[in-house]
Coordinates of C-alpha atoms in Angstrom, one line a residue:
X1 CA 26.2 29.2 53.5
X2 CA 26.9 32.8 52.9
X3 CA 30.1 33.3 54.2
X4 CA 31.0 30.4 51.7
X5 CA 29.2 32.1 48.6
X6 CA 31.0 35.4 49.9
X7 CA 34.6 33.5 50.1
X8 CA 33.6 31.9 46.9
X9 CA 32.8 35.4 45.1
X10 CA 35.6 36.9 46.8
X11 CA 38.3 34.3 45.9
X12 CA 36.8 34.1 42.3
X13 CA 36.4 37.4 41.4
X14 CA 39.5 39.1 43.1
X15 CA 42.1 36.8 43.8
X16 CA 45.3 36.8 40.7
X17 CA 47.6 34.2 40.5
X18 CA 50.5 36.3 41.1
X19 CA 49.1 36.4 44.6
X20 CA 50.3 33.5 45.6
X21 CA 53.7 34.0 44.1
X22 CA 53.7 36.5 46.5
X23 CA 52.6 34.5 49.2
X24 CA 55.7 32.0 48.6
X25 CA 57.9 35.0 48.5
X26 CA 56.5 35.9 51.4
X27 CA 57.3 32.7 52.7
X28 CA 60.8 32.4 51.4
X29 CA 61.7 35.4 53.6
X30 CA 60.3 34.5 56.8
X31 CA 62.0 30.6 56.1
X32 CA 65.1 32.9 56.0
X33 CA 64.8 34.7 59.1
X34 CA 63.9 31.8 61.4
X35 CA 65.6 28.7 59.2
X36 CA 68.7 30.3 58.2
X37 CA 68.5 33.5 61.1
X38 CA 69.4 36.1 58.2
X39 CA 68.2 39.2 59.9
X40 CA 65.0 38.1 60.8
X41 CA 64.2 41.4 62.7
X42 CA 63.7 42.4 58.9
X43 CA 63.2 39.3 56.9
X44 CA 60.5 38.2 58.7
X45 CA 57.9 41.6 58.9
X46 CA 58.5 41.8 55.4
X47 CA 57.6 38.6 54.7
X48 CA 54.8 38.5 56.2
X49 CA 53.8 41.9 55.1
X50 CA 54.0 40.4 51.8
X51 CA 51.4 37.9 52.6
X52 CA 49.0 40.8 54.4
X53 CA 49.0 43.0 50.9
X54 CA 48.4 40.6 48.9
X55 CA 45.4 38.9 49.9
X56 CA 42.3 39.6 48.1
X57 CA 40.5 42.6 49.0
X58 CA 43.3 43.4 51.5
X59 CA 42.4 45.7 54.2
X60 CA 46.0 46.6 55.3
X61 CA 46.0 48.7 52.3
X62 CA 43.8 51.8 51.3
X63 CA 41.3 51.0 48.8
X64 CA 39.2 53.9 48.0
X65 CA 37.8 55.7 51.4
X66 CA 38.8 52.6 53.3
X67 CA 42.0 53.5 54.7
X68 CA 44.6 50.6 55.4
X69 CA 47.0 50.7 58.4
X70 CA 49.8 49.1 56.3
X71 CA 49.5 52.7 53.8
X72 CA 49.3 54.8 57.3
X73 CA 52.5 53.7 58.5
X74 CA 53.9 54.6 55.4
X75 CA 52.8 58.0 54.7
X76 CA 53.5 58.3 58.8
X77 CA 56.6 57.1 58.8
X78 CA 58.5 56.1 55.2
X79 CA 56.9 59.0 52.7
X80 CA 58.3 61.5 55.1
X81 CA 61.7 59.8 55.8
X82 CA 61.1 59.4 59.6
X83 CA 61.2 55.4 60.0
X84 CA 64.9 55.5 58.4
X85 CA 65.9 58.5 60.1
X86 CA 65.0 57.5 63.9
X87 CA 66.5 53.5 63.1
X88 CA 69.9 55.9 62.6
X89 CA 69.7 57.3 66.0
X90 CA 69.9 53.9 67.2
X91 CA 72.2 52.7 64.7
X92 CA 74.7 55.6 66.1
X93 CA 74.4 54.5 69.7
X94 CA 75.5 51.0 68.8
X95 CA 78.4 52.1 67.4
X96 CA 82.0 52.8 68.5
X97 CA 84.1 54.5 67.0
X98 CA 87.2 53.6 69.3
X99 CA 88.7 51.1 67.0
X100 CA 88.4 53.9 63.9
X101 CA 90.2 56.7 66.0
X102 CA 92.9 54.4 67.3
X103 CA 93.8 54.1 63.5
X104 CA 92.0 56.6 61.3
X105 CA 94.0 55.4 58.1
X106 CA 91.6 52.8 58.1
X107 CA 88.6 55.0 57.4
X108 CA 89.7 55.3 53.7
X109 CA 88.6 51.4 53.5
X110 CA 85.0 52.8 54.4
X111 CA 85.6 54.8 51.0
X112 CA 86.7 52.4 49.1
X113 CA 83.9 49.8 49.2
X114 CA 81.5 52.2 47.6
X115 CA 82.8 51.7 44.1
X116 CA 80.1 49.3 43.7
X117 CA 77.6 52.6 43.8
X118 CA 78.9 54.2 41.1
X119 CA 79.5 51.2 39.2
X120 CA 75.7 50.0 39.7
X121 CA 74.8 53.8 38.8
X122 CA 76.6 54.0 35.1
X123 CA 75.1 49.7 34.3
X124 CA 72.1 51.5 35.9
X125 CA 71.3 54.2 34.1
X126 CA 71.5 52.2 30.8
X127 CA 68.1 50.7 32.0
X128 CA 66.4 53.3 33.8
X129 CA 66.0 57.0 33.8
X130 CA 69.0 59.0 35.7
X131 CA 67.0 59.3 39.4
X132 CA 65.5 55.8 39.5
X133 CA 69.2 54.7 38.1
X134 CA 71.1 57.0 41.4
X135 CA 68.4 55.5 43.9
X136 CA 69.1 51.8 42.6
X137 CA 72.6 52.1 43.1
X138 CA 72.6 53.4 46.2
X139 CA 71.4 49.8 47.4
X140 CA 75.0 49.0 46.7
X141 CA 75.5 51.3 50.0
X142 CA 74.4 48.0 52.1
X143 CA 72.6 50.3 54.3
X144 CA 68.7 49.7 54.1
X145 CA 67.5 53.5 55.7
X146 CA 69.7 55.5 53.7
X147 CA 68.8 53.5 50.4
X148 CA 65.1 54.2 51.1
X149 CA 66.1 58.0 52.0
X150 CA 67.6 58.4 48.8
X151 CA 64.9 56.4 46.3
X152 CA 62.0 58.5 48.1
X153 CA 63.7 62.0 48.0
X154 CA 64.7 61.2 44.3
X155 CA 60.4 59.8 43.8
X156 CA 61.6 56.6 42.3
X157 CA 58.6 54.8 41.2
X158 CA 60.9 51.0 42.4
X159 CA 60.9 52.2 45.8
X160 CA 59.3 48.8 47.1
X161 CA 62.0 46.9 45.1
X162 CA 64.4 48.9 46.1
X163 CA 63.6 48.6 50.0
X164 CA 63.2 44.9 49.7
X165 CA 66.9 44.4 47.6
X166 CA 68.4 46.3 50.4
X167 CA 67.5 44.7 53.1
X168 CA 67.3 40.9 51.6
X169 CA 71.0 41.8 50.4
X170 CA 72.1 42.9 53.8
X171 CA 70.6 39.5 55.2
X172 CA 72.5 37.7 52.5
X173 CA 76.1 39.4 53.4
X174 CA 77.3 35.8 55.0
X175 CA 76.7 34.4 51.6
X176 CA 77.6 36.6 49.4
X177 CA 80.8 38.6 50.5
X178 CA 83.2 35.1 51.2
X179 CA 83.1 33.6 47.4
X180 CA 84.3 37.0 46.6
X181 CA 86.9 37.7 49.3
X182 CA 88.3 34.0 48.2
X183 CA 88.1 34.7 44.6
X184 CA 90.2 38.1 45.0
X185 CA 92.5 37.1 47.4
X186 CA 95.4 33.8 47.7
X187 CA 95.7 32.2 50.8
X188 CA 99.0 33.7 51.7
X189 CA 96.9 37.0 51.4
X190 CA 94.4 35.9 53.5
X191 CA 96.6 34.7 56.2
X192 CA 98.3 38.3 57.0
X193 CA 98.3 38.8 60.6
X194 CA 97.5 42.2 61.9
X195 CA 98.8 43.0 65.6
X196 CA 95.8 45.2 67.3
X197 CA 97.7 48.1 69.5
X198 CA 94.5 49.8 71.2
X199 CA 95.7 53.4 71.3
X200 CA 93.7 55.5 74.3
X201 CA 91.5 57.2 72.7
X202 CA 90.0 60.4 75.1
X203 CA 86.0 60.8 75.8
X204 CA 87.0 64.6 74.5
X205 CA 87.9 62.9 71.0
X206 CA 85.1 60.4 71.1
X207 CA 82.9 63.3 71.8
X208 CA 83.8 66.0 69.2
X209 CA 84.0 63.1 66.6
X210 CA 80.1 63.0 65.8
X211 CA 80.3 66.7 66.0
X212 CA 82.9 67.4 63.6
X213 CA 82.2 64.3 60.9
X214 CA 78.4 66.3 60.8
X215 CA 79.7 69.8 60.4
X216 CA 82.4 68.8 57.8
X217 CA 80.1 66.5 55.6
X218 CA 77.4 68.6 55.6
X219 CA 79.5 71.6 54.1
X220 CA 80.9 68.8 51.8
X221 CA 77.7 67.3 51.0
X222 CA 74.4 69.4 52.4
X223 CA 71.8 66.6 51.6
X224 CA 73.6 64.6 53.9
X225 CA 73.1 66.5 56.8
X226 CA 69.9 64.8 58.1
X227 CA 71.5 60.9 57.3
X228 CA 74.4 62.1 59.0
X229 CA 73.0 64.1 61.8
X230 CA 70.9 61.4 63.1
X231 CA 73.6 58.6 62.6
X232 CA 76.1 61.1 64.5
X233 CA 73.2 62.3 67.3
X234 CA 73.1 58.7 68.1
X235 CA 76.5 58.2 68.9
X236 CA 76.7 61.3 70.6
X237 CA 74.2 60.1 72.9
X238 CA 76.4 56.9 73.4
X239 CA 79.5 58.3 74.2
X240 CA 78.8 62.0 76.2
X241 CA 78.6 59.9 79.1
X242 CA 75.5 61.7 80.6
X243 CA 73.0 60.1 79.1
X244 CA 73.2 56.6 79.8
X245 CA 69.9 55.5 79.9
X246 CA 68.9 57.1 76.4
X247 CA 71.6 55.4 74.6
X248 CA 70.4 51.9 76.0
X249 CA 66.8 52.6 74.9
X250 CA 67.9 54.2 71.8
X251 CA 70.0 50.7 70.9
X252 CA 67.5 48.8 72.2
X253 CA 64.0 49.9 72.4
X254 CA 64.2 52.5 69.4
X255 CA 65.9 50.4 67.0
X256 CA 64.0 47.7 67.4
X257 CA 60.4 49.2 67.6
X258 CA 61.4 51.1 64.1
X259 CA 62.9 48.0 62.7
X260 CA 59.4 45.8 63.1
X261 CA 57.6 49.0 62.0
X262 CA 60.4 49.5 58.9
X263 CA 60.1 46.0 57.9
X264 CA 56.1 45.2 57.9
X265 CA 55.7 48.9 56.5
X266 CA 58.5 48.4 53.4
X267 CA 55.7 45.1 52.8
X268 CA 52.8 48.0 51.5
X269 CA 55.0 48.1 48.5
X270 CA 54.9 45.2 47.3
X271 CA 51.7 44.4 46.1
X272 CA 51.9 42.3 42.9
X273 CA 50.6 44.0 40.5
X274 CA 53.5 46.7 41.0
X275 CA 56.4 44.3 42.0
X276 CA 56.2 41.0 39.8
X277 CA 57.8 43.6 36.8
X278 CA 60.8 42.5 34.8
X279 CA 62.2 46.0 36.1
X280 CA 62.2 44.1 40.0
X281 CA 64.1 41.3 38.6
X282 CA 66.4 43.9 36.9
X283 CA 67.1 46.2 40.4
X284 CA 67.2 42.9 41.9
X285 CA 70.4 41.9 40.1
X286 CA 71.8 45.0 39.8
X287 CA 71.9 45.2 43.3
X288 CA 73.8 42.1 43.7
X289 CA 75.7 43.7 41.4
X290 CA 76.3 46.9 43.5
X291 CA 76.9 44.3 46.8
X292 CA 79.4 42.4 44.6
X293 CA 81.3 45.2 43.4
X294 CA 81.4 47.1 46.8
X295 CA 83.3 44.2 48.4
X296 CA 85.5 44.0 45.6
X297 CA 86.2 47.2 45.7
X298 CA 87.5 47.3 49.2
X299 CA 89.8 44.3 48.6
X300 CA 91.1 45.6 45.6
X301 CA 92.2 48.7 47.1
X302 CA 93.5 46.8 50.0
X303 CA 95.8 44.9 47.8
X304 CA 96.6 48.0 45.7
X305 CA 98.2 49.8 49.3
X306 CA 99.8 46.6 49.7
X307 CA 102.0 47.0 46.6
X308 CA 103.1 50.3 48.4
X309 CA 103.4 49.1 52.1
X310 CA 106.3 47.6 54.4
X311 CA 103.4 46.1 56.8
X312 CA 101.1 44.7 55.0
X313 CA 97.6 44.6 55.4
X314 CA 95.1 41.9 55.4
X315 CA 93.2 42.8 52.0
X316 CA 90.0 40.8 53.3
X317 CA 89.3 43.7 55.6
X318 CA 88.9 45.8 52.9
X319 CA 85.4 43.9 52.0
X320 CA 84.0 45.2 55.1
X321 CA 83.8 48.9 54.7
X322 CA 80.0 48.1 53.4
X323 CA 78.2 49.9 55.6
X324 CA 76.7 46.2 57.1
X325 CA 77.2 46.5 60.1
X326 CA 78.2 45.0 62.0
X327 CA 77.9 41.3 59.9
X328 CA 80.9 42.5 57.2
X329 CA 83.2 43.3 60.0
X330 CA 81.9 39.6 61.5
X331 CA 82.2 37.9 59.0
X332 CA 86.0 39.5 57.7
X333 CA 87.1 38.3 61.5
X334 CA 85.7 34.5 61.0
X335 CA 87.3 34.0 57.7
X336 CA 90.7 35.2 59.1
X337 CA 89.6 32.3 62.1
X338 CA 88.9 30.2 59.1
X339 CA 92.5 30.6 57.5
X340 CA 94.7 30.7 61.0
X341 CA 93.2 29.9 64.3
X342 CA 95.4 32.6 65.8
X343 CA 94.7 36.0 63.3
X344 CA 92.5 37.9 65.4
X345 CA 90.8 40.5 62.4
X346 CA 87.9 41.8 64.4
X347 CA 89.1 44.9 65.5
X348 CA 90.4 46.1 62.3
X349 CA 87.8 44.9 60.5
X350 CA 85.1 46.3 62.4
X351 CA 87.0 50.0 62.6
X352 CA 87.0 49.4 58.5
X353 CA 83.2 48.8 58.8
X354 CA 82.1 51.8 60.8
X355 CA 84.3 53.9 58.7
X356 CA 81.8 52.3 56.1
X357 CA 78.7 53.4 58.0
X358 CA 80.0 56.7 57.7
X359 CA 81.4 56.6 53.9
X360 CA 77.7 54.8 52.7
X361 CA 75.6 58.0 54.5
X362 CA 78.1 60.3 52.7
X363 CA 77.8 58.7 49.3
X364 CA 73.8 58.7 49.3
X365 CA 74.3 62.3 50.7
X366 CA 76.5 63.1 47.7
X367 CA 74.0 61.3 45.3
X368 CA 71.3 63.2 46.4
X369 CA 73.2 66.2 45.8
X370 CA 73.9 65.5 42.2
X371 CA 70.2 64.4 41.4
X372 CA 68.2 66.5 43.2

């Protein structure tokens, strides 16, 4: 009878009915991940991290001496920027850049889908203060570590909103980029065929590539040196040709060790006392907003070259230079499927979205930067 008068006392005395809102938030993003299979190497730790914080009397969480393993992790591994940092090394080594250097006039694609940043900052700041407005914005970068790089070196007190509208957005890519492709684009537009011509592209290129995109941003943009450098140290691993072995476990073992310990870890912030705000909902649509207006962007600039070109270009691969990789580039290549059985996209559409990569780390580099 005592554990029930203890579970009585405990449920009676601690337990808030914004708990369980949390609890089916929690469970919306874990039906995601293994329903739907939106990312669910991040939808589903976070979801049900959201369930571990917010149980009564939570021990995941640091309550007075009683440290919780949940806050650990994430003075270990989030406060300090690490977690983020080391999922870039592994980000890197997926990565080729082949596609990019066999047609570098792609790369300003990767530029042009970050309008939805600055955008998101100006609607932004008429909310918040300047910092927490640049570190909400920067979710419009569609690139979950340099988001939560950017929102802790600038202190934003939304960080857990922040993380979570990042990620959830980059698992919702599939529905959210094609109503806006469609709505920007005719069908004539969308059937454009783009020839692929591989162009040889040396190891020596491949190889001073990382090395020179690192030394030339970080004179451009200093904060960015660490986003950069571990995105670029990465791929330098992949593609030196000596160290085989490190780049598999990097893709592999790395990047998906830091992804479970990212996801569960970004749940610490969202107990409900601090997330179920009217400011959450707010970053949560301005973030949509930034998503939205980063694949517009790219189109939009697509179609503006296209007044100016004799080839034309495709103007859906424009929409993935967000830096989600690789699902924009994905999902750019099925639509073209979608409209004409025979326009192969992929390989233009995934140089645009590498170039994105690159452009997003710049950007939060560059916002950092100006608010620091």
């Amino acid at each position: 009878m005592e554990w029930i008068e203890f579970l009585y006392e405990n449920v009676a005395t601690n337990f808030d009915i914004r708990m369980l809102i949390m609890w089916v938030i929690g469970g919306i993003l874990i039906y995601l991940a293994i329903k739907k299979d939106m990312e669910p190497t991040l939808l589903l730790p976070i979801g049900f991290g959201a369930i571990l914080v917010n149980l009564p009397l939570s021990g995941v969480i640091t309550r007075g001496a009683n440290e919780g393993a949940l806050t650990v992790l994430y003075e270990a591994g989030i406060a300090n920027e690490l977690f983020p940092l080391l999922l870039f090394i592994g980000i890197g080594a997926m990565i080729d850049f082949g596609p990019l250097l066999s047609n570098p006039k792609l790369m300003i694609f990767g530029a042009a889908a970050q309008f939805g940043i600055f955008f998101t900052l100006c609607t932004a700041s008429m909310f918040f203060d300047i910092k927490d407005a640049a570190s909400i914005a920067i979710i419009g970068a569609a690139d979950g570590p340099t988001s939560i790089v950017v929102a802790q070196a600038l202190k934003s007190k939304y960080l857990g909103a922040i993380m979570v509208a990042a990620y959830s957005y980059m698992a919702l890519v599939p529905i959210i980029q094609p109503p806006v492709i469609k709505l920007l684009t005719t069908k004539k537009e969308r059937l454009i065929r783009m020839p692929y011509k591989a162009n040889e592209v040396s190891k020596t290129t491949k190889i001073l590539f990382p090395i020179i995109i690192t030394v030339v941003t970080g004179l451009i943009a200093p904060n960015s040196v660490a986003l950069v450098g571990f995105l670029m140290f990465g791929n330098l691993i992949r593609e030196c040709g000596v160290l085989n072995s490190l780049s598999e476990t990097a893709q592999h073992v790395l990047a998906n060790l830091v992804t479970i310990l990212l996801g569960i870890t970004i749940a610490s912030q969202m107990q409900y006392d601090t997330f179920l705000q009217v400011d959450t909902l707010l970053i949560l649509g301005l973030g949509l907003v930034a998503f939205i207006f980063d694949t517009a962007g790219g189109v939009l600039f697509a179609k503006f070259l296209n007044l100016f070109l004799k080839k034309k270009v495709n103007p859906m691969i424009g929409a993935a230079g967000i830096s989600a990789f690789p699902m924009s580039g994905r999902i750019v290549h099925k639509m073209g499927l979608a409209e004409d059985n025979q326009n192969f996209l992929l390989m233009h559409s995934m140089a645009v979205n590498v170039s994105g990569q690159i452009a997003s780390v710049i950007a939060g580099g560059l916002i950092l930067n100006f608010f620091m």
